[in-house]
PDB file of C-alpha atoms and ligand atoms in Angstrom:
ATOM      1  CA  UNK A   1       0.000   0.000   0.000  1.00 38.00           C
ATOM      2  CA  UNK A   2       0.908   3.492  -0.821  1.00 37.00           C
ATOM      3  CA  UNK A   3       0.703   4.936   2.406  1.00 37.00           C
ATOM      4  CA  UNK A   4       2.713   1.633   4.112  1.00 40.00           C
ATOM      5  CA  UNK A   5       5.483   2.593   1.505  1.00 41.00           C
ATOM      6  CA  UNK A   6       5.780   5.921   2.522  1.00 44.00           C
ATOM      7  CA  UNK A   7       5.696   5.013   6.126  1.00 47.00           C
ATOM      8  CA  UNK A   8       8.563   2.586   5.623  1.00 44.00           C
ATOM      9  CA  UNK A   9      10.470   5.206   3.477  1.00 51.00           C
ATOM     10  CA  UNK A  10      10.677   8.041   6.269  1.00 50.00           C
ATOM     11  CA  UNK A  11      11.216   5.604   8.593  1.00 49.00           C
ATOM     12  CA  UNK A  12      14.546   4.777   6.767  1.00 60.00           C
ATOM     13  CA  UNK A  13      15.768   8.450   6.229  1.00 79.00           C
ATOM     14  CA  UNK A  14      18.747   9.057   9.010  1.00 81.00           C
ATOM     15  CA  UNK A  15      20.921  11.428   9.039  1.00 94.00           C
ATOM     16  CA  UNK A  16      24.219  12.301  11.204  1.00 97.00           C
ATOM     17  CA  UNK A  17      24.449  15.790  12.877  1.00 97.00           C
ATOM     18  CA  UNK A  18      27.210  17.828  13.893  1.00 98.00           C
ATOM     19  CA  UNK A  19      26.889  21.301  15.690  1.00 96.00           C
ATOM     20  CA  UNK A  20      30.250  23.189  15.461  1.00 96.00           C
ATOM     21  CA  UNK A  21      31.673  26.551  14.641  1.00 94.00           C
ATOM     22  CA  UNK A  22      34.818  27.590  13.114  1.00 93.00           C
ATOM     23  CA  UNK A  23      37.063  26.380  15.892  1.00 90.00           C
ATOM     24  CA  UNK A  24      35.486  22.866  15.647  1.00 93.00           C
ATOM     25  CA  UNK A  25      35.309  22.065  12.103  1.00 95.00           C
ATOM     26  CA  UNK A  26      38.729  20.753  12.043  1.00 93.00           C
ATOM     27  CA  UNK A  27      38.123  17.893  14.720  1.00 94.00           C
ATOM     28  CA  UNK A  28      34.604  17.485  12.750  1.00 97.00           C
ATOM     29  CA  UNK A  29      36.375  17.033   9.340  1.00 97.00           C
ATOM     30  CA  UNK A  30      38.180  14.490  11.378  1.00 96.00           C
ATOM     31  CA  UNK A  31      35.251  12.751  13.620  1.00 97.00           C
ATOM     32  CA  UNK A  32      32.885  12.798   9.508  1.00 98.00           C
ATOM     33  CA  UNK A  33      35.870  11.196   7.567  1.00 97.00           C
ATOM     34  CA  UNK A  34      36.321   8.793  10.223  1.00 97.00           C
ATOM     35  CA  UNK A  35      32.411   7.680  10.300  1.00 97.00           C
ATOM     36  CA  UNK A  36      32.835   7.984   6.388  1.00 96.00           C
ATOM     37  CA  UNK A  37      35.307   5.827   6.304  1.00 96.00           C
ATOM     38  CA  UNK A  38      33.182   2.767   8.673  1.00 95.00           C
ATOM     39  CA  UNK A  39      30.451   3.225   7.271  1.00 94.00           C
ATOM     40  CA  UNK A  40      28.994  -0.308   5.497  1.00 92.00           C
ATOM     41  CA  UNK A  41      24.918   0.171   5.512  1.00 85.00           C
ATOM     42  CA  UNK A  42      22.441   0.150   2.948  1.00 81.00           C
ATOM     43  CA  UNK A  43      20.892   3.777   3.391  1.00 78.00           C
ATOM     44  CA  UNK A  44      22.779   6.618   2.237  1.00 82.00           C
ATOM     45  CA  UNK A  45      25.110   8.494   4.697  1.00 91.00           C
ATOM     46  CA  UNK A  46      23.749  11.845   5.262  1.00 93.00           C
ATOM     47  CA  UNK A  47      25.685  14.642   7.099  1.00 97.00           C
ATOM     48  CA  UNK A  48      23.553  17.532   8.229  1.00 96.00           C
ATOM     49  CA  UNK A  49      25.928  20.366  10.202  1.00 97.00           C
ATOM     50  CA  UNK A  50      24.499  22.807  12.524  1.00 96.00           C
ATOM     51  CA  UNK A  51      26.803  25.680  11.599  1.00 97.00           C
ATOM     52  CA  UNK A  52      27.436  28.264  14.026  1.00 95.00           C
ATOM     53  CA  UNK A  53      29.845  30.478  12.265  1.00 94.00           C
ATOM     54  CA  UNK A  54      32.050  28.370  10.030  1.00 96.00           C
ATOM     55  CA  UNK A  55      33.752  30.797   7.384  1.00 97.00           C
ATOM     56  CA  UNK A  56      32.964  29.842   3.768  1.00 98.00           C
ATOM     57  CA  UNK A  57      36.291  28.570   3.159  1.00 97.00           C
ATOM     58  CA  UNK A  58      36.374  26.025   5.987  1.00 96.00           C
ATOM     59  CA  UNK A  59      33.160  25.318   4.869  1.00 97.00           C
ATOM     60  CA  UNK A  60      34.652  24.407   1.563  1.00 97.00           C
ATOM     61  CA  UNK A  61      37.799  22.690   3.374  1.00 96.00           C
ATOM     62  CA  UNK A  62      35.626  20.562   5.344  1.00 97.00           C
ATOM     63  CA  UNK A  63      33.754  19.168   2.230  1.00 97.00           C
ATOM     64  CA  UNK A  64      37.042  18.610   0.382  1.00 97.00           C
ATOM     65  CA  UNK A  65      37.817  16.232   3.493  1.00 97.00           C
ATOM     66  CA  UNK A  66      34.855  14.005   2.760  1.00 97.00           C
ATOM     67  CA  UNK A  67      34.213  11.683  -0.452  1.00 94.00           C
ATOM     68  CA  UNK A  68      32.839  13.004  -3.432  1.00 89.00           C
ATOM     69  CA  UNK A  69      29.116  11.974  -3.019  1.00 84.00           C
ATOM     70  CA  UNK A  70      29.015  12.547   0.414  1.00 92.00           C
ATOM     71  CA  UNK A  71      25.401  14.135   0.952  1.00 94.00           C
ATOM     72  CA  UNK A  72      25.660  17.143   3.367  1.00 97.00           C
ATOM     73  CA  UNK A  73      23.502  19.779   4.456  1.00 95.00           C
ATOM     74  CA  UNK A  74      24.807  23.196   6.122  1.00 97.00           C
ATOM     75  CA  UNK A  75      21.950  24.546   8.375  1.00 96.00           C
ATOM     76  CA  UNK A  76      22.960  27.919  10.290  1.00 96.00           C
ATOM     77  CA  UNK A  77      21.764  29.083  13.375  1.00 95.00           C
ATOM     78  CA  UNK A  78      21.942  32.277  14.333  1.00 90.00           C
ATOM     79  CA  UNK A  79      23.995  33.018  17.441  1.00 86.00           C
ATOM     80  CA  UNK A  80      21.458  34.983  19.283  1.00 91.00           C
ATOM     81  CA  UNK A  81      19.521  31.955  20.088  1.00 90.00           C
ATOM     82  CA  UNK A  82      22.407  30.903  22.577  1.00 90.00           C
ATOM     83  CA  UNK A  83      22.645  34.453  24.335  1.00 89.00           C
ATOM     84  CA  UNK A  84      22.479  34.571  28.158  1.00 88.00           C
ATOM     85  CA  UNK A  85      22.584  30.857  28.296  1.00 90.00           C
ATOM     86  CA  UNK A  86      25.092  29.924  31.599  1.00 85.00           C
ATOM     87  CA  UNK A  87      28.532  29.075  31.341  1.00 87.00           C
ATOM     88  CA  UNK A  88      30.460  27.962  34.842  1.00 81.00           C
ATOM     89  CA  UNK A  89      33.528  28.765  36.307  1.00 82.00           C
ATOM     90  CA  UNK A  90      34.465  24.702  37.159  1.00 82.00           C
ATOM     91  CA  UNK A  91      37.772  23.783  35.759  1.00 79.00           C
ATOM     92  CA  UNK A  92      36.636  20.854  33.827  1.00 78.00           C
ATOM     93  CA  UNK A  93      34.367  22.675  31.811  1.00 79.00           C
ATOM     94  CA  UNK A  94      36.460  26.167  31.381  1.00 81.00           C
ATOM     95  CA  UNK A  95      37.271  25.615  27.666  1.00 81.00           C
ATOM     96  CA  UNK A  96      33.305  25.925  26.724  1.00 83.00           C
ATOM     97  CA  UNK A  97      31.910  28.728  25.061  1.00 86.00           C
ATOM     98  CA  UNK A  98      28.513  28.898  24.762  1.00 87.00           C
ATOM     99  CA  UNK A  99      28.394  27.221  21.273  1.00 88.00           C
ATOM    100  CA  UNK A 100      27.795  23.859  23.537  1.00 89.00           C
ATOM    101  CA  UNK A 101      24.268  24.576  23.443  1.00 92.00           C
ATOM    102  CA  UNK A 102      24.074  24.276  19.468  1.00 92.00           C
ATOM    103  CA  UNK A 103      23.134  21.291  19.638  1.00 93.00           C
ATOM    104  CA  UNK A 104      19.717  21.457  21.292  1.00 94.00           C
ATOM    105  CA  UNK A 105      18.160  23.703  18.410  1.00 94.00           C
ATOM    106  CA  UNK A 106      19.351  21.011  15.309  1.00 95.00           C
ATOM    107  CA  UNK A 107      16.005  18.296  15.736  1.00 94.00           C
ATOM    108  CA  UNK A 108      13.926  21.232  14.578  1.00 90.00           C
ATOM    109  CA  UNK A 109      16.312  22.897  11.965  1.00 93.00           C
ATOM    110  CA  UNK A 110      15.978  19.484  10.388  1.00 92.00           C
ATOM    111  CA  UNK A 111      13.608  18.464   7.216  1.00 85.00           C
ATOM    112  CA  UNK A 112      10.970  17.160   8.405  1.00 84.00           C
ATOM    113  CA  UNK A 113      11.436  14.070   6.491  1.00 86.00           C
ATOM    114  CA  UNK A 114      14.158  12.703   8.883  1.00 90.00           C
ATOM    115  CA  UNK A 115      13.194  10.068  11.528  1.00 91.00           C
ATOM    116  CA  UNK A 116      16.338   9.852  13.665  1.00 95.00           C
ATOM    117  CA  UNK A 117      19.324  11.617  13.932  1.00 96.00           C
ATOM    118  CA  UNK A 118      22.678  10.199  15.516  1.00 97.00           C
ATOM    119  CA  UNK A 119      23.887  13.054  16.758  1.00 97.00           C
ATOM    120  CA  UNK A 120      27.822  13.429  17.259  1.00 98.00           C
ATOM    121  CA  UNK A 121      30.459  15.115  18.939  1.00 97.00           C
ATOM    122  CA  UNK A 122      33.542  17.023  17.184  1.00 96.00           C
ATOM    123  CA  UNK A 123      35.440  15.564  19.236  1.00 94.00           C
ATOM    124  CA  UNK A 124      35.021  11.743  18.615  1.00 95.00           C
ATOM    125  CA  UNK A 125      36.338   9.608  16.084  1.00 94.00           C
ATOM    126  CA  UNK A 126      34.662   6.740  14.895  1.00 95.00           C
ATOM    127  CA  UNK A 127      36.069   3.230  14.735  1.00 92.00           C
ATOM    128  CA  UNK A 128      33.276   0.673  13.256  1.00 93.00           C
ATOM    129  CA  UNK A 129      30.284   1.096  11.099  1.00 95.00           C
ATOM    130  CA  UNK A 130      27.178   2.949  12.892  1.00 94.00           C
ATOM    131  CA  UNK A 131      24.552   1.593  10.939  1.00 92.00           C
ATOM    132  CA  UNK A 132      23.273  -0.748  13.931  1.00 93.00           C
ATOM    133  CA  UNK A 133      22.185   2.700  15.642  1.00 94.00           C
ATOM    134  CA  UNK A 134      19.793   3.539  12.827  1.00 90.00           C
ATOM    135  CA  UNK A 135      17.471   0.757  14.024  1.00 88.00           C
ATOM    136  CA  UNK A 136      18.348   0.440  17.548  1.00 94.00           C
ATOM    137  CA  UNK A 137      15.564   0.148  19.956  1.00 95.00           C
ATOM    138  CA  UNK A 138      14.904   3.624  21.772  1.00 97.00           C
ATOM    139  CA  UNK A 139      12.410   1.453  24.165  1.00 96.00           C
ATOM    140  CA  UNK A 140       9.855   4.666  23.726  1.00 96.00           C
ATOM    141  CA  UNK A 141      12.302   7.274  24.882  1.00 98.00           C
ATOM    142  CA  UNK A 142      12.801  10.097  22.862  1.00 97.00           C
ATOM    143  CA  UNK A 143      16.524   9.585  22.925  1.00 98.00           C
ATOM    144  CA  UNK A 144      19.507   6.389  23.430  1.00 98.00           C
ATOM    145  CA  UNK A 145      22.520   7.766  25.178  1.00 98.00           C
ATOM    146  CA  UNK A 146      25.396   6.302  27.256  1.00 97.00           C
ATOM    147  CA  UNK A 147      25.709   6.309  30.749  1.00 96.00           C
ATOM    148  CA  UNK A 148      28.998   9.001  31.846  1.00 95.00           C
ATOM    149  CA  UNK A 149      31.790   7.215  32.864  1.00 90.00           C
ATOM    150  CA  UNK A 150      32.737   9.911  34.932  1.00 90.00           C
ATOM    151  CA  UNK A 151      29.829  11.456  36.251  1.00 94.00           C
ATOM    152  CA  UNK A 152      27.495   7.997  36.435  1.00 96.00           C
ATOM    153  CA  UNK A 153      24.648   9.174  38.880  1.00 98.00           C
ATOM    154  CA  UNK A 154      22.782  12.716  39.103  1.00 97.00           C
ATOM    155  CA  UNK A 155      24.328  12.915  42.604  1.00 97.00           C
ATOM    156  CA  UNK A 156      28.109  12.677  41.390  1.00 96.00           C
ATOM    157  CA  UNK A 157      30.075  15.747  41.198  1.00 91.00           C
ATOM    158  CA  UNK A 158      29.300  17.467  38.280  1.00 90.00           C
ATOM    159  CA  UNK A 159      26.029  16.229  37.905  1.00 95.00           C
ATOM    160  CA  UNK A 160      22.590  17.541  38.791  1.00 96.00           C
ATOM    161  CA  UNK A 161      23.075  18.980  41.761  1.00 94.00           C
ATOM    162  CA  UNK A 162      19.270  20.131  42.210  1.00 92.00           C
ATOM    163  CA  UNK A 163      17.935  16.295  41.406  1.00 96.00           C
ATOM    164  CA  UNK A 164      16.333  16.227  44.985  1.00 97.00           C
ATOM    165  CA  UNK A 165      14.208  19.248  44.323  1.00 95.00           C
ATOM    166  CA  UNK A 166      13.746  17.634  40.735  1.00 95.00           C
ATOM    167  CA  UNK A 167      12.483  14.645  42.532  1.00 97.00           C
ATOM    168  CA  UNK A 168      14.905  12.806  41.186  1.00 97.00           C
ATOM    169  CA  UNK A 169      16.226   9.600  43.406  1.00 98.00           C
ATOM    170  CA  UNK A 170      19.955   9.703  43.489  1.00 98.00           C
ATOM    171  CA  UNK A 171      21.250   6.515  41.425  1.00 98.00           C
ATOM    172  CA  UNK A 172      19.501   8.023  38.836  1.00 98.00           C
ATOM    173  CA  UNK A 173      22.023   7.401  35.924  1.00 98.00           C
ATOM    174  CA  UNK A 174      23.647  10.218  34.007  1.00 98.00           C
ATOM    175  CA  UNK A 175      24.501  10.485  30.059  1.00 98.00           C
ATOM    176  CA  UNK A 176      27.293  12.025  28.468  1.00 97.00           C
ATOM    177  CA  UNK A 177      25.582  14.121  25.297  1.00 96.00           C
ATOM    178  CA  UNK A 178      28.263  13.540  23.061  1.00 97.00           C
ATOM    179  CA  UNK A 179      26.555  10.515  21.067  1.00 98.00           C
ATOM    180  CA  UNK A 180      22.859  10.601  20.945  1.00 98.00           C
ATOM    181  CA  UNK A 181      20.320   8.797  18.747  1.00 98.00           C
ATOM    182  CA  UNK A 182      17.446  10.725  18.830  1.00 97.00           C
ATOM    183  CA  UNK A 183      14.107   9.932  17.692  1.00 96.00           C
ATOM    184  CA  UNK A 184      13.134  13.197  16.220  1.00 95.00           C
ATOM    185  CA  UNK A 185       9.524  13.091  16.865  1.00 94.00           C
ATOM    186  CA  UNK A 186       9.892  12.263  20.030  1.00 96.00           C
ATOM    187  CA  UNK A 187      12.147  14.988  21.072  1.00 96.00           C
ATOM    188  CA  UNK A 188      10.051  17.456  19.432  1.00 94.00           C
ATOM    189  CA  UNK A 189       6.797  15.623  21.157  1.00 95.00           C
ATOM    190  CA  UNK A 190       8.346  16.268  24.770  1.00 96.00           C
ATOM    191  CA  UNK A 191       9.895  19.613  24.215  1.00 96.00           C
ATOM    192  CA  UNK A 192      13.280  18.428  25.394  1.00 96.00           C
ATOM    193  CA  UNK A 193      14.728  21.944  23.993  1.00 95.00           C
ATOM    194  CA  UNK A 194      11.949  24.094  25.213  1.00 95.00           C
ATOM    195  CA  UNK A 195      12.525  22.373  29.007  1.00 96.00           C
ATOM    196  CA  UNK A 196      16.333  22.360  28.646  1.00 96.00           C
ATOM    197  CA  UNK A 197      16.525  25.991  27.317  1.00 94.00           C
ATOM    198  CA  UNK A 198      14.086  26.931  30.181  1.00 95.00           C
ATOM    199  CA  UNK A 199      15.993  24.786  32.956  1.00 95.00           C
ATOM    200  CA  UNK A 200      19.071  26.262  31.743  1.00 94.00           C
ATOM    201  CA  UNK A 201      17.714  30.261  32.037  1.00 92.00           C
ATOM    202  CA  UNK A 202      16.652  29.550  35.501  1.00 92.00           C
ATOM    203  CA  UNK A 203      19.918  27.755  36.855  1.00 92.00           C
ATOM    204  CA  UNK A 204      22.376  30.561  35.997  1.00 87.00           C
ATOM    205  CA  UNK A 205      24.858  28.273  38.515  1.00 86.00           C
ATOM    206  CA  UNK A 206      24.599  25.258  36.606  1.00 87.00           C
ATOM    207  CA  UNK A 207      27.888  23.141  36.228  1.00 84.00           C
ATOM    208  CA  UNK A 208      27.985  21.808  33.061  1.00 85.00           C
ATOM    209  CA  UNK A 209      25.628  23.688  30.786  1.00 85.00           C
ATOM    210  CA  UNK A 210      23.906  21.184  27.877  1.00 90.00           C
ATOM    211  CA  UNK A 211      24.717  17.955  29.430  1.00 94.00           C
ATOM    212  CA  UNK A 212      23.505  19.543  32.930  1.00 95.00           C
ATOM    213  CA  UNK A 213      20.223  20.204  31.683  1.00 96.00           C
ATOM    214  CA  UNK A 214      19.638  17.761  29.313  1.00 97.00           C
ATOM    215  CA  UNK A 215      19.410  15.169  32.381  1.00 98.00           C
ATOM    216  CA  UNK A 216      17.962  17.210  34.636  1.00 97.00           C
ATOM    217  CA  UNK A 217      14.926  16.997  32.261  1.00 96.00           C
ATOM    218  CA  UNK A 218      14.735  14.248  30.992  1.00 96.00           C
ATOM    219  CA  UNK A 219      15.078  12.783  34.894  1.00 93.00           C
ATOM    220  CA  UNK A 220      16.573   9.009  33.580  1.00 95.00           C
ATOM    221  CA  UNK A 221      13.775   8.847  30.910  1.00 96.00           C
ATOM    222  CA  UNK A 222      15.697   7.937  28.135  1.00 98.00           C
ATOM    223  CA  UNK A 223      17.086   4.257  26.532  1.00 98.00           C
ATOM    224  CA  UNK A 224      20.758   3.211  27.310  1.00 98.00           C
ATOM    225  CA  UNK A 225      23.362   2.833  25.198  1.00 97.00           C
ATOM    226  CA  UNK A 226      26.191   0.433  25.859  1.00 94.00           C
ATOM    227  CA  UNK A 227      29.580   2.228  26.458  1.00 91.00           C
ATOM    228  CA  UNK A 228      31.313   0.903  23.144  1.00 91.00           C
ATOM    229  CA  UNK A 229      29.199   3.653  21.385  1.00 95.00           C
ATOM    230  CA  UNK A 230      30.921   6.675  23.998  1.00 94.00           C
ATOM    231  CA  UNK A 231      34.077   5.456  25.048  1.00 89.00           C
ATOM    232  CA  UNK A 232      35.602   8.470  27.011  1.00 87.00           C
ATOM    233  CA  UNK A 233      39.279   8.662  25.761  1.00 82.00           C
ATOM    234  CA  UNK A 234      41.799   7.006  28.692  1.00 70.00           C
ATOM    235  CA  UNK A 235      44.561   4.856  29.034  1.00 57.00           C
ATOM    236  CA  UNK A 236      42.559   2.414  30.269  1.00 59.00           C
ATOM    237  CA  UNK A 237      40.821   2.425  26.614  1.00 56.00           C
ATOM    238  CA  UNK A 238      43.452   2.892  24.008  1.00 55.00           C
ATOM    239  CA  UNK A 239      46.574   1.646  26.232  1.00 53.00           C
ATOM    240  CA  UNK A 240      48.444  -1.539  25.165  1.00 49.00           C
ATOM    241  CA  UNK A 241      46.513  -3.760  27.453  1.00 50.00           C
ATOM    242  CA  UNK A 242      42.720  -2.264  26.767  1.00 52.00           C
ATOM    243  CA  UNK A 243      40.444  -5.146  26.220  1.00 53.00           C
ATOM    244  CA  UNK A 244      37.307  -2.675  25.067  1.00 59.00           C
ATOM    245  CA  UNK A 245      36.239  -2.849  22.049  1.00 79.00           C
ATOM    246  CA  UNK A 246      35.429   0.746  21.494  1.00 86.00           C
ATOM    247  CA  UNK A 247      33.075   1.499  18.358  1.00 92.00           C
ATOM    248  CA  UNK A 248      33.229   5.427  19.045  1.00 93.00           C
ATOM    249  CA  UNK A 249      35.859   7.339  20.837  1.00 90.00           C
ATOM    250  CA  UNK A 250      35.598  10.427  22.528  1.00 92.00           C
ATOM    251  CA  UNK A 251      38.072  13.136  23.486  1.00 89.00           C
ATOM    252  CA  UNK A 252      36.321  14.537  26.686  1.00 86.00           C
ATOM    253  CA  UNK A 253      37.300  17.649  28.714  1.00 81.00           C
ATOM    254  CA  UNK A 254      39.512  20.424  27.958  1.00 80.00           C
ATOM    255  CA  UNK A 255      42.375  18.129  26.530  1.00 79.00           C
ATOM    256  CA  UNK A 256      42.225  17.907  22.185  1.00 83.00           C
ATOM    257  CA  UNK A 257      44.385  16.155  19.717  1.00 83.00           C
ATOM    258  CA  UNK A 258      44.129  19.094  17.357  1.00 82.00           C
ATOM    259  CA  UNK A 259      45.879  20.810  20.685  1.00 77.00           C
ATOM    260  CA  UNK A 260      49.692  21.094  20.265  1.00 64.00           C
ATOM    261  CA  UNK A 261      50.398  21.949  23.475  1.00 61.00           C
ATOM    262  CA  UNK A 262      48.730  18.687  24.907  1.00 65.00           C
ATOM    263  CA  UNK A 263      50.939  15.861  25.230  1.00 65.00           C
ATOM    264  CA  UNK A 264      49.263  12.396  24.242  1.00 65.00           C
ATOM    265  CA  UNK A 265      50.174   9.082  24.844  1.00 64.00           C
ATOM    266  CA  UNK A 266      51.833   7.979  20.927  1.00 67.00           C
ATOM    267  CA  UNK A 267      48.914   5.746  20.490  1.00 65.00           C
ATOM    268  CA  UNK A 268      46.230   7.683  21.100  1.00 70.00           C
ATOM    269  CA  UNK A 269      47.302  10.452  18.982  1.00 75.00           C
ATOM    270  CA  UNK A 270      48.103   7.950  16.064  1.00 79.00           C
ATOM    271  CA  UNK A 271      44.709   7.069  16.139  1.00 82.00           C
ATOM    272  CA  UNK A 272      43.322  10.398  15.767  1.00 86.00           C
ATOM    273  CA  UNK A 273      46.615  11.558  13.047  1.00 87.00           C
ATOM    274  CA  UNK A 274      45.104   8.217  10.760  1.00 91.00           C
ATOM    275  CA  UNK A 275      41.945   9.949  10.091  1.00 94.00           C
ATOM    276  CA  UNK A 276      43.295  13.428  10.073  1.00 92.00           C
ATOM    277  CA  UNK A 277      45.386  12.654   7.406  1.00 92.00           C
ATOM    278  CA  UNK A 278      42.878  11.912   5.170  1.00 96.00           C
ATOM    279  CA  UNK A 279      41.536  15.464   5.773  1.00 96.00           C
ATOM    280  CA  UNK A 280      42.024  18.627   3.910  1.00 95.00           C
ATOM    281  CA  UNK A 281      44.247  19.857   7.609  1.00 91.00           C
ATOM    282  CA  UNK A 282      46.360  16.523   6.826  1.00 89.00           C
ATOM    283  CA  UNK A 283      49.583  19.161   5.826  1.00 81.00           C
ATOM    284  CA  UNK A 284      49.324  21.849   8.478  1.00 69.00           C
ATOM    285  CA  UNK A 285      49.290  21.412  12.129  1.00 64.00           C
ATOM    286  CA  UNK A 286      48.179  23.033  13.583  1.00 57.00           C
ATOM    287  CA  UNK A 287      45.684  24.307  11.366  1.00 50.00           C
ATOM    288  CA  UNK A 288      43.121  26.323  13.775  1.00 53.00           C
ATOM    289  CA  UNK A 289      44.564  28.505  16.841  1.00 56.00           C
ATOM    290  CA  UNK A 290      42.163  27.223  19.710  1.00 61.00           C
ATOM    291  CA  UNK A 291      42.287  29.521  22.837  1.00 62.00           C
ATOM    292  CA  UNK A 292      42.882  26.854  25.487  1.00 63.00           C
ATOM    293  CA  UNK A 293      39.808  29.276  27.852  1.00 70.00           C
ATOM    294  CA  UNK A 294      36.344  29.401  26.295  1.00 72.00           C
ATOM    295  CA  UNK A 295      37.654  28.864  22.770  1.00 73.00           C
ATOM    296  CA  UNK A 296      35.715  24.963  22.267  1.00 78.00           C
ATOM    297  CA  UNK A 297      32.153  24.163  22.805  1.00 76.00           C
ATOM    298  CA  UNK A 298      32.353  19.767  22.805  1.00 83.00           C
TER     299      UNK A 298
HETATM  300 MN1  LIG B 301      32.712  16.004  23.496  1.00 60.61          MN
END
């Protein structure tokens, strides 16, 4: 039946976001070529960017770093939708600008035939093919993410410190936001950026700005991922006796491989340098002055 077909057909449309400004699009040349590169489905990669400022020519730089054919979509947001929105003082989370909340305003910038959207990171780089995520069960939730290795309950440090007056008990588990599969309708349905923009207005002391409010919110209502899809960047992970079989990677805190002045182990930056290299940045390093305060957003 007609209408069966064209139920099936939207359900298959996916696409891949980014949300990054000029700073970021070298690390997102990076994290696209190395999805590009894993990527073994059926359905058409699609790359939709939330741009927040990227100059024409990177634009042009970061499409000569993908594959001819490569379907991508620019969308631009205006700045002034981020204005006022908090940024705190807490070391870990100095190097954000305000460019971290991007990402909440990209479900609705989207066409509306789009289904799901795997969000990502800049700062990630993909290491198998992601094409089990655009099925993956979301169990009803508007969104799969992966528990935080680092901040795993609402009640850890730098996590929601207000989840008793959200009525929230305190092993509720907290995401990192730097992979999500979102189910667009969903999101919209629930008004996860209305709530999160409005949670984030009235907690000018919030710690750590998206992320922060993005769980406050949703309160533990959303479907788990398991950790191979947000592996948070350690020794433990990419040392010589890691066991993990990581199928994303992701560089979290202030620390960057694009950053000279950070010294990585040798084979954790070879494993970011492999898909650089295949970038249009693969013959200048470094290519984009970061300020190490405020200048990043992932
Ligand atoms: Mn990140």
């Amino acid at each position: 039946m007609a209408g069966d077909d064209g139920t099936a057909a939207r359900h298959e449309r996916t696409c891949v976001g980014f949300a990054v400004d000029e700073a970021y699009a070298l690390p997102m040349a990076v994290a696209g070529r190395s999805l590009i590169d894993h990527h073994a489905g059926a359905e058409p990669l699609e790359i939709v960017v939330l741009d927040l400022g990227i100059t024409a020519p990177t634009r042009a730089r970061v499409l000569a770093s993908w594959p001819p054919g490569t379907r991508v979509r620019f969308v631009p947001l205006p700045r002034e939708n981020l204005d006022g929105l908090p940024l705190s003082d807490h070391e870990f989370v100095l190097h954000l600008n305000r460019n971290v909340y991007g990402r909440w305003f990209l479900p609705e910038l989207l066409p509306a035939a789009y289904r799901r959207l795997i969000y990502l990171d800049a700062d990630i780089l993909v290491l198998r093919d992601l094409s089990p995520l655009w099925r993956i069960d979301l169990g009803g939730q508007p969104f799969a993410v992966a528990q935080d290795k680092g901040i795993p309950y609402v009640s850890s440090d730098l996590g929601v410190p207000d989840y008793r007056e959200l009525g929230l008990p305190a092993r509720t588990k907290y995401f990192n936001a730097g992979v999500m599969v979102i189910d667009l309708d969903r999101w919209r349905t629930a008004r996860i950026r209305e709530r999160a923009l409005h949670y984030a207005r009235s907690h000018p002391d919030m710690r750590f700005a998206d992320q922060e409010a993005l769980n406050a919110v949703s309160g533990g209502a959303w479907a788990e991922l398991p950790p191979e899809w947000n592996c948070p960047v350690d020794e433990e992970l990419l040392g010589p006796r890691h066991d993990a079989a990581p199928r994303i990677i992701h560089f979290l805190g202030p620390d960057k491989p694009w950053l000279t002045d950070v010294a990585w182990a040798p084979y954790c930056q070879a494993a970011y340098t492999t898909y650089l290299r295949r970038t249009a940045w693969a013959k200048e390093l470094p290519a984009l002055p970061v300020p190490r305060r405020r200048g990043g957003h992932q």
